[in-house]
Short mmCIF file of C-alpha atoms and ligand atoms in Angstrom, two decimals:
data_model
loop_
_atom_site.label_atom_id
_atom_site.label_comp_id
_atom_site.label_asym_id
_atom_site.label_seq_id
_atom_site.Cartn_x
_atom_site.Cartn_y
_atom_site.Cartn_z
CA MET B 1 57.79 5.81 92.67
CA GLU B 2 58.28 9.30 92.38
CA ARG B 3 55.34 11.17 90.66
CA THR B 4 55.87 13.92 88.26
CA PRO B 5 52.70 16.16 88.80
CA VAL B 6 50.98 17.87 86.39
CA GLY B 7 48.17 20.21 87.71
CA ILE B 8 45.27 20.53 85.05
CA ILE B 9 42.18 22.60 85.48
CA LEU B 10 38.24 20.13 84.37
CA ASN B 11 36.25 22.36 83.23
CA GLY B 12 32.29 21.18 82.62
CA VAL B 13 33.42 18.20 84.99
CA THR B 14 28.93 17.67 86.30
CA GLY B 15 28.37 17.47 82.75
CA ARG B 16 27.81 13.65 81.25
CA MET B 17 31.77 13.60 79.07
CA GLY B 18 33.22 15.37 81.88
CA TYR B 19 32.00 12.78 84.88
CA ARG B 20 32.03 10.20 83.55
CA GLN B 21 34.02 9.73 80.89
CA HIS B 22 37.32 12.65 81.67
CA LEU B 23 36.79 12.49 85.88
CA VAL B 24 35.76 8.85 86.63
CA ARG B 25 37.14 6.57 83.73
CA SER B 26 39.71 8.41 82.58
CA LEU B 27 41.70 11.19 85.18
CA LEU B 28 41.07 9.11 88.34
CA THR B 29 41.28 5.60 86.99
CA ILE B 30 45.21 6.52 86.29
CA ARG B 31 45.28 8.29 89.78
CA ASP B 32 44.02 4.26 90.94
CA GLN B 33 47.10 3.05 88.65
CA GLY B 34 49.58 5.11 90.18
CA GLY B 35 49.79 7.66 87.49
CA VAL B 36 51.51 7.39 83.72
CA PRO B 37 54.48 5.85 83.67
CA ALA B 38 57.28 8.39 82.35
CA ARG B 39 60.56 8.57 80.52
CA ASP B 40 62.52 10.15 83.35
CA GLY B 41 61.13 6.34 85.12
CA SER B 42 59.16 8.78 87.37
CA ARG B 43 55.04 8.97 86.96
CA ILE B 44 52.93 11.09 85.33
CA TRP B 45 50.37 12.18 88.55
CA PRO B 46 47.41 14.62 87.15
CA GLU B 47 46.33 16.60 90.40
CA LEU B 48 43.00 18.20 89.52
CA THR B 49 41.17 21.37 90.41
CA LEU B 50 37.67 21.02 89.20
CA VAL B 51 35.91 24.29 87.13
CA GLY B 52 32.22 25.06 86.71
CA ARG B 53 29.24 27.44 87.05
CA ASP B 54 27.36 25.72 90.89
CA ALA B 55 29.85 25.56 93.92
CA GLY B 56 28.19 22.96 95.17
CA ARG B 57 28.03 20.73 92.80
CA LEU B 58 31.69 20.92 92.18
CA ALA B 59 31.99 20.74 96.01
CA GLU B 60 29.72 17.44 96.30
CA ILE B 61 31.78 15.50 93.23
CA ALA B 62 35.45 16.37 95.54
CA GLU B 63 33.19 15.47 98.09
CA ARG B 64 32.70 11.75 96.28
CA HIS B 65 36.06 11.67 94.55
CA GLY B 66 38.80 12.47 98.12
CA LEU B 67 39.50 15.24 95.47
CA SER B 68 39.44 19.29 98.03
CA ALA B 69 40.29 21.83 94.97
CA TYR B 70 37.48 23.33 93.05
CA THR B 71 37.12 26.82 91.83
CA THR B 72 33.13 28.68 90.19
CA ASP B 73 36.69 30.87 89.22
CA LEU B 74 38.19 30.23 85.81
CA ASP B 75 40.09 32.90 85.41
CA ALA B 76 41.92 32.95 88.60
CA ALA B 77 42.67 28.99 87.82
CA LEU B 78 44.26 30.07 84.59
CA ALA B 79 46.13 32.68 86.74
CA ASP B 80 47.46 29.96 88.97
CA ASP B 81 50.94 28.52 87.80
CA ALA B 82 50.52 25.33 89.43
CA HIS B 83 47.86 24.48 86.68
CA GLN B 84 49.82 23.17 83.34
CA ILE B 85 46.48 22.43 81.33
CA TYR B 86 43.64 23.59 80.66
CA PHE B 87 40.93 20.88 80.07
CA ASP B 88 37.24 21.46 78.28
CA ALA B 89 34.08 19.39 78.51
CA GLN B 90 31.64 22.36 78.55
CA VAL B 91 29.12 23.05 76.02
CA THR B 92 30.13 23.95 72.85
CA ALA B 93 28.61 27.03 72.77
CA ALA B 94 31.09 28.32 75.67
CA ARG B 95 34.00 26.43 74.86
CA GLU B 96 35.92 28.62 72.78
CA LYS B 97 35.65 31.50 75.05
CA ALA B 98 37.25 29.65 77.89
CA ILE B 99 39.74 27.69 75.66
CA ARG B 100 41.35 31.50 74.25
CA ALA B 101 41.79 32.59 77.53
CA ALA B 102 43.46 29.47 78.01
CA ILE B 103 46.15 29.70 75.73
CA GLU B 104 46.28 33.67 76.45
CA ALA B 105 47.65 32.26 80.21
CA GLY B 106 50.01 29.64 78.67
CA LYS B 107 48.46 26.70 79.63
CA HIS B 108 48.14 23.43 77.46
CA VAL B 109 45.04 22.53 76.60
CA TYR B 110 43.33 19.46 75.67
CA THR B 111 38.96 19.35 74.76
CA GLU B 112 36.41 17.66 73.68
CA LYS B 113 34.96 18.29 70.48
CA PRO B 114 33.65 19.73 68.79
CA LEU B 115 37.06 21.93 68.92
CA ALA B 116 34.64 25.22 68.71
CA GLU B 117 31.01 26.35 66.63
CA ASP B 118 32.35 26.70 63.39
CA PHE B 119 35.59 26.43 60.89
CA LEU B 120 37.29 29.93 61.01
CA ALA B 121 36.90 29.76 65.25
CA SER B 122 38.75 26.40 65.43
CA LEU B 123 41.51 27.33 62.77
CA GLU B 124 42.20 30.37 64.95
CA LEU B 125 42.67 28.37 67.91
CA ALA B 126 45.42 26.65 66.32
CA ARG B 127 46.90 29.83 65.11
CA LEU B 128 47.06 30.93 68.53
CA ALA B 129 48.08 27.75 70.47
CA ALA B 130 50.97 27.27 67.88
CA ALA B 131 51.70 31.11 68.36
CA LYS B 132 51.86 31.03 72.35
CA GLY B 133 54.12 26.93 71.69
CA VAL B 134 51.46 25.18 73.53
CA ARG B 135 50.47 21.89 73.34
CA ASN B 136 46.77 21.26 72.23
CA GLY B 137 44.96 18.17 71.92
CA VAL B 138 41.39 17.26 70.99
CA VAL B 139 39.32 14.32 71.91
CA GLN B 140 39.13 12.22 68.78
CA ASP B 141 38.35 9.21 71.69
CA LYS B 142 36.47 6.11 68.31
CA LEU B 143 39.75 5.84 67.31
CA PHE B 144 40.54 3.81 70.50
CA LEU B 145 37.95 2.03 70.49
CA PRO B 146 38.30 -2.15 70.59
CA GLY B 147 36.24 -2.21 67.64
CA LEU B 148 38.04 0.14 64.80
CA ARG B 149 41.38 -0.51 66.53
CA LYS B 150 40.89 -3.70 64.92
CA LEU B 151 39.34 -1.85 62.30
CA LYS B 152 42.70 -0.11 61.92
CA ARG B 153 44.70 -3.28 62.26
CA LEU B 154 42.58 -4.42 58.93
CA VAL B 155 43.32 -1.66 56.97
CA ASP B 156 47.08 -1.92 58.44
CA GLY B 157 47.67 -5.60 57.41
CA GLY B 158 46.60 -4.87 54.15
CA PHE B 159 43.40 -7.26 54.27
CA PHE B 160 40.31 -5.38 52.05
CA GLY B 161 42.73 -5.67 49.11
CA ARG B 162 41.54 -1.80 47.27
CA ILE B 163 38.18 -0.60 49.02
CA LEU B 164 36.11 0.29 47.54
CA SER B 165 32.90 1.46 50.43
CA VAL B 166 32.46 3.01 53.82
CA ARG B 167 28.61 2.58 55.08
CA GLY B 168 27.96 3.98 58.62
CA GLU B 169 24.61 3.40 60.45
CA PHE B 170 25.07 5.72 63.70
CA GLY B 171 22.07 6.51 66.28
CA TYR B 172 19.38 5.58 68.27
CA TRP B 173 15.75 6.58 69.56
CA VAL B 174 16.51 10.20 71.63
CA PHE B 175 13.31 10.46 73.98
CA GLU B 176 11.53 13.67 73.19
CA GLY B 177 11.35 13.94 76.44
CA ASP B 178 6.77 14.40 77.56
CA TRP B 179 6.05 10.68 78.37
CA GLN B 180 9.78 9.29 79.02
CA ALA B 181 12.98 11.90 79.96
CA ALA B 182 15.46 13.16 77.16
CA GLN B 183 18.77 11.06 77.43
CA ARG B 184 20.18 13.46 76.29
CA PRO B 185 20.59 17.44 77.25
CA SER B 186 18.36 19.40 75.94
CA TRP B 187 20.76 21.86 73.95
CA ASN B 188 21.81 19.54 71.79
CA TYR B 189 18.56 19.92 70.16
CA ARG B 190 19.23 23.72 69.67
CA ALA B 191 21.32 25.81 66.75
CA GLU B 192 21.58 28.91 69.08
CA ASP B 193 23.47 27.08 71.92
CA GLY B 194 25.70 25.04 69.46
CA GLY B 195 22.62 21.61 69.07
CA GLY B 196 22.87 19.50 66.17
CA ILE B 197 24.07 16.44 64.88
CA THR B 198 25.67 17.41 62.19
CA LEU B 199 28.17 19.46 64.59
CA ASP B 200 28.14 16.62 67.34
CA MET B 201 28.45 13.93 65.23
CA PHE B 202 30.82 14.92 61.62
CA PRO B 203 34.13 15.65 63.79
CA HIS B 204 33.75 12.10 64.50
CA TRP B 205 33.56 10.81 61.46
CA HIS B 206 36.29 13.00 59.58
CA TYR B 207 38.70 11.65 61.81
CA VAL B 208 37.18 8.44 61.87
CA LEU B 209 37.43 8.05 57.70
CA GLU B 210 40.96 9.97 57.41
CA GLN B 211 42.85 8.22 60.07
CA ILE B 212 41.53 4.79 59.55
CA ILE B 213 40.33 4.96 55.53
CA ALA B 214 41.30 7.77 53.58
CA PRO B 215 41.15 11.66 53.60
CA VAL B 216 37.13 13.37 52.83
CA THR B 217 37.60 15.56 49.61
CA ALA B 218 34.16 16.53 49.35
CA VAL B 219 30.19 16.09 51.24
CA THR B 220 26.61 15.47 49.97
CA ALA B 221 24.73 15.95 53.21
CA VAL B 222 20.65 15.92 53.37
CA THR B 223 19.63 16.76 57.33
CA ALA B 224 17.21 16.89 58.88
CA THR B 225 14.73 17.63 62.39
CA HIS B 226 12.66 14.93 62.60
CA ILE B 227 11.11 16.24 66.12
CA PRO B 228 9.98 19.74 66.01
CA GLU B 229 9.19 20.21 69.61
CA ARG B 230 10.82 18.41 72.63
CA VAL B 231 10.52 18.91 76.34
CA ASP B 232 13.74 20.12 78.32
CA GLU B 233 15.02 19.08 82.20
CA ASN B 234 12.25 21.55 84.04
CA GLY B 235 9.61 20.17 82.16
CA GLY B 236 9.24 23.15 79.65
CA HIS B 237 8.88 22.61 75.84
CA TYR B 238 10.73 24.23 73.00
CA ARG B 239 10.94 24.26 69.57
CA ALA B 240 13.91 21.76 68.19
CA THR B 241 16.19 24.32 66.06
CA ALA B 242 18.95 22.30 65.39
CA ASP B 243 18.94 19.15 62.83
CA ASP B 244 18.16 15.94 64.61
CA ALA B 245 19.59 13.79 61.37
CA ALA B 246 21.57 14.13 58.80
CA TYR B 247 22.56 11.44 55.94
CA GLY B 248 25.86 12.46 54.65
CA ILE B 249 28.08 11.07 51.34
CA PHE B 250 31.56 11.85 51.66
CA GLU B 251 34.12 10.90 48.81
CA LEU B 252 37.27 9.77 50.27
CA ALA B 253 40.70 10.41 48.32
CA GLY B 254 41.56 7.16 45.82
CA GLY B 255 38.16 7.32 45.06
CA ILE B 256 36.23 5.17 47.97
CA VAL B 257 33.03 6.77 48.60
CA ALA B 258 31.80 6.48 52.39
CA GLN B 259 27.32 7.09 53.05
CA ILE B 260 27.50 7.47 56.77
CA ASN B 261 23.85 8.05 58.50
CA SER B 262 23.71 9.41 61.63
CA SER B 263 20.06 10.20 63.65
CA TRP B 264 18.78 10.40 67.47
CA ALA B 265 15.36 9.86 65.64
CA VAL B 266 16.32 6.03 64.44
CA ARG B 267 15.13 2.41 66.46
CA VAL B 268 18.55 -0.09 66.74
CA HIS B 269 18.38 -3.00 64.68
CA ARG B 270 22.04 -3.18 64.80
CA ASP B 271 24.48 -4.38 67.65
CA GLU B 272 25.32 -1.78 68.21
CA LEU B 273 25.00 1.77 68.33
CA VAL B 274 27.26 2.89 65.47
CA GLU B 275 28.82 0.38 62.96
CA PHE B 276 30.64 0.84 59.94
CA GLN B 277 30.81 -2.07 57.23
CA VAL B 278 33.89 -1.34 54.87
CA ASP B 279 33.92 -3.14 51.76
CA GLY B 280 37.22 -4.16 49.95
CA THR B 281 38.08 -5.98 46.91
CA HIS B 282 39.43 -8.84 48.66
CA GLY B 283 37.35 -8.87 51.65
CA SER B 284 34.70 -6.64 53.79
CA ALA B 285 34.08 -5.84 57.94
CA VAL B 286 31.05 -4.56 60.14
CA ALA B 287 33.68 -2.55 63.39
CA GLY B 288 31.80 -1.75 65.37
CA LEU B 289 32.44 0.25 69.06
CA ARG B 290 33.64 -3.62 70.39
CA ASP B 291 33.99 -5.94 67.82
CA CYS B 292 34.64 -5.74 64.32
CA ARG B 293 33.64 -8.63 61.70
CA ILE B 294 34.96 -9.81 58.72
CA GLN B 295 34.15 -11.71 55.69
CA HIS B 296 36.81 -12.61 53.00
CA ARG B 297 36.63 -13.42 49.56
CA GLY B 298 37.15 -16.86 49.53
CA THR B 299 34.14 -17.33 52.55
CA THR B 300 32.32 -15.36 50.37
CA PRO B 301 29.12 -16.37 49.26
CA MET B 302 27.05 -15.84 46.23
CA PRO B 303 23.04 -14.64 46.76
CA VAL B 304 21.12 -14.82 43.55
CA TRP B 305 17.88 -12.44 43.61
CA ASN B 306 15.01 -13.94 43.41
CA PRO B 307 11.84 -12.98 45.33
CA ASP B 308 10.01 -16.04 45.21
CA LEU B 309 12.13 -18.11 47.52
CA PRO B 310 12.88 -17.52 51.23
CA VAL B 311 16.47 -17.11 51.73
CA THR B 312 18.38 -19.26 51.28
CA GLU B 313 21.80 -18.09 52.99
CA PRO B 314 22.45 -17.69 57.21
CA PHE B 315 24.21 -13.65 55.92
CA ARG B 316 25.09 -12.82 59.58
CA ALA B 317 26.24 -16.66 60.35
CA GLN B 318 29.14 -16.16 57.63
CA TRP B 319 30.64 -13.98 58.96
CA GLN B 320 34.21 -14.09 61.61
CA THR B 321 34.64 -12.38 64.54
CA VAL B 322 38.31 -10.53 64.48
CA PRO B 323 40.23 -11.23 68.43
CA ASP B 324 40.75 -8.90 70.42
CA ASN B 325 44.81 -9.69 70.21
CA GLY B 326 45.30 -7.57 73.02
CA GLU B 327 44.00 -5.46 76.51
CA HIS B 328 41.32 -2.68 75.07
CA ASP B 329 41.34 0.05 77.32
CA ASN B 330 38.84 2.72 77.96
CA ALA B 331 38.50 4.85 74.88
CA PHE B 332 39.44 8.28 76.64
CA LYS B 333 41.69 7.54 79.27
CA VAL B 334 43.76 5.96 76.66
CA GLN B 335 43.49 9.13 74.52
CA TRP B 336 44.64 11.67 78.07
CA GLU B 337 47.70 9.21 79.04
CA ALA B 338 48.73 10.07 75.24
CA PHE B 339 47.85 13.87 76.16
CA LEU B 340 50.02 13.20 79.53
CA ARG B 341 53.29 12.01 77.72
CA HIS B 342 52.98 15.15 74.88
CA VAL B 343 52.85 17.16 77.60
CA VAL B 344 55.73 15.69 79.81
CA ASP B 345 57.71 13.81 77.64
CA ASP B 346 57.57 15.19 73.85
CA GLU B 347 55.68 12.21 73.08
CA PRO B 348 54.21 12.48 69.42
CA PHE B 349 50.01 13.92 69.46
CA PRO B 350 48.81 14.16 66.60
CA TRP B 351 45.08 14.91 67.60
CA ASP B 352 45.98 17.80 67.59
CA PHE B 353 43.42 21.48 67.07
CA LEU B 354 44.74 21.45 63.62
CA ALA B 355 43.07 18.25 63.42
CA GLY B 356 40.20 19.19 65.60
CA ALA B 357 40.14 22.04 63.37
CA ARG B 358 39.09 19.74 60.09
CA GLY B 359 37.15 17.62 61.51
CA VAL B 360 34.84 21.46 62.12
CA GLN B 361 35.43 21.99 58.87
CA LEU B 362 33.27 18.78 58.14
CA ALA B 363 30.50 19.75 59.96
CA GLU B 364 30.46 22.96 58.42
CA ALA B 365 30.40 21.77 54.49
CA GLY B 366 28.14 19.20 55.62
CA LEU B 367 25.65 22.12 57.46
CA ARG B 368 26.41 24.23 54.40
CA SER B 369 25.27 21.23 51.59
CA ALA B 370 22.10 20.09 53.40
CA ARG B 371 20.90 24.56 53.63
CA GLU B 372 21.74 24.80 49.94
CA GLY B 373 21.00 21.70 48.28
CA ARG B 374 24.87 21.01 46.67
CA ARG B 375 28.26 18.92 46.94
CA VAL B 376 30.76 20.82 49.19
CA THR B 377 34.17 19.82 48.46
CA ILE B 378 36.67 20.19 51.79
CA GLU B 379 39.49 22.39 51.04
CA GLU B 380 43.03 21.46 52.48
CA ILE B 381 44.10 23.61 55.60
CA PRO B 382 47.45 25.08 54.58
CA ARG B 383 49.83 23.69 58.15
N1 LIG T 401 33.43 12.57 72.48
C1 LIG T 401 32.66 12.07 72.78
O1 LIG T 401 31.73 11.00 72.52
C2 LIG T 401 31.55 13.26 73.01
C3 LIG T 401 30.18 12.73 73.14
C4 LIG T 401 28.95 13.61 73.95
C5 LIG T 401 29.06 14.71 73.92
N2 LIG T 401 30.35 15.11 73.20
C6 LIG T 401 31.29 16.86 73.24
O2 LIG T 401 31.15 16.93 75.19
C7 LIG T 401 30.32 18.23 75.20
C8 LIG T 401 29.83 18.50 76.55
O3 LIG T 401 28.99 17.43 76.79
P1 LIG T 401 27.60 16.48 77.44
O4 LIG T 401 26.95 15.81 76.93
O5 LIG T 401 28.70 15.89 78.31
O6 LIG T 401 26.82 17.80 77.75
P2 LIG T 401 26.31 18.26 79.47
O7 LIG T 401 24.81 18.54 79.16
O8 LIG T 401 26.15 16.91 80.21
O9 LIG T 401 27.41 18.95 80.30
C9 LIG T 401 27.90 19.87 79.47
C10 LIG T 401 28.51 20.76 81.31
O10 LIG T 401 29.09 22.39 80.73
C11 LIG T 401 28.32 23.04 81.25
N3 LIG T 401 27.63 23.78 81.08
C12 LIG T 401 26.49 23.58 80.48
N4 LIG T 401 25.72 25.27 80.61
C13 LIG T 401 27.10 25.85 80.31
C14 LIG T 401 27.20 27.93 79.82
N5 LIG T 401 25.76 27.84 79.57
N6 LIG T 401 28.78 28.05 79.79
C15 LIG T 401 28.96 27.25 80.40
N7 LIG T 401 29.00 26.02 80.59
C16 LIG T 401 27.81 25.46 81.03
C17 LIG T 401 27.73 21.94 82.65
O11 LIG T 401 26.71 22.20 83.30
C18 LIG T 401 27.75 20.70 82.02
O12 LIG T 401 29.18 21.03 83.28
C19 LIG T 401 30.22 19.30 73.73
O13 LIG T 401 31.05 19.30 73.17
C20 LIG T 401 29.80 18.01 73.59
O14 LIG T 401 30.70 17.94 71.80
C21 LIG T 401 31.03 14.33 73.10
#
């Protein structure tokens, strides 16, 4: 079958996300499957150039996967007309500069979240991309996860009646790094390196709430650095300068209240690492990454508060499982396919830099709310 090659610069491919989710689970899988069908009957074929700081590690990854193109010279890669797309999965703090250069070079840009470290920089990137006329997108993977797709299906089908509230619980214990290695990179715990759970997770909560439930109009947050000292990848002790927990209340359009806890200092007593409970007048749902369970008003029990008696109902057993009703592919891959079709076939791609900027705006508002001890309203960004 005829191929439509698309040259993609992949920066940050030695990292956790860049390697596993974007290179292996998305782009190499797309190649294994013969590319993405294009409108003209050809297959969109990702031609990959790996970019990073360490030539040895790039060479090793390239060899492992039968790739030949890699370089430590981003400017040279950007200057090459064979590349149409720049993708960034670097540490957050390195992103803005590289994306600016990519836009300047006329590349379409797709990037991990958060788009930049602050809202103004994010808006500026959106403005620059629009002025240059390049396609742009930000990873919003949670939207493509089976659990959240089922939740969206329930909303679209009117299952909830009037939605009242959302409660989200995200997190797990990230080891301090002394007696067991930390399972997240140490930059996440240093504010000066772009770390912090608010900047990491509020952009996710922003698009989940906005696109599945309703737009966010205000935030009240309390943040904490519960673990003040950690041990890094080289065994060195360092001071954690960034927040490792954020307790947020999000007011949504239509009077809906969402409360989401995010923490790297919590132990999991849940079915999944993130769960959202949505309560509506006609029914409720609990959605995780994969599963979604529901309770309709007609099957809602009538608990009576009596601490003198043991629990009278098997509450968890009273929920029904929402069926898959279709195949759910890797979330990152699904969004990559959409971005490739956006570039090649001009298919719509709503998860653009402006959407990414709104996520950073919420993170910044959350941090300000915590710092100043007050509720912060979210200004609408004019298009
Ligand atoms: N969508 C998601 O669910 C999700 C999950 C985790 C992380 N992320 C985002 O992905 C990005 C990478 O996170 P990660 O967990 O893969 O981090 P990581 O530390 O594993 O990888 C970071 C990458 O950036 C490179 N890098 C490190 N320091 C650098 C520097 N000073 N200058 C330039 N490059 C540098 C590294 O070589 C590596 O390739 C972050 O922006 C993070 O917010 C997204």
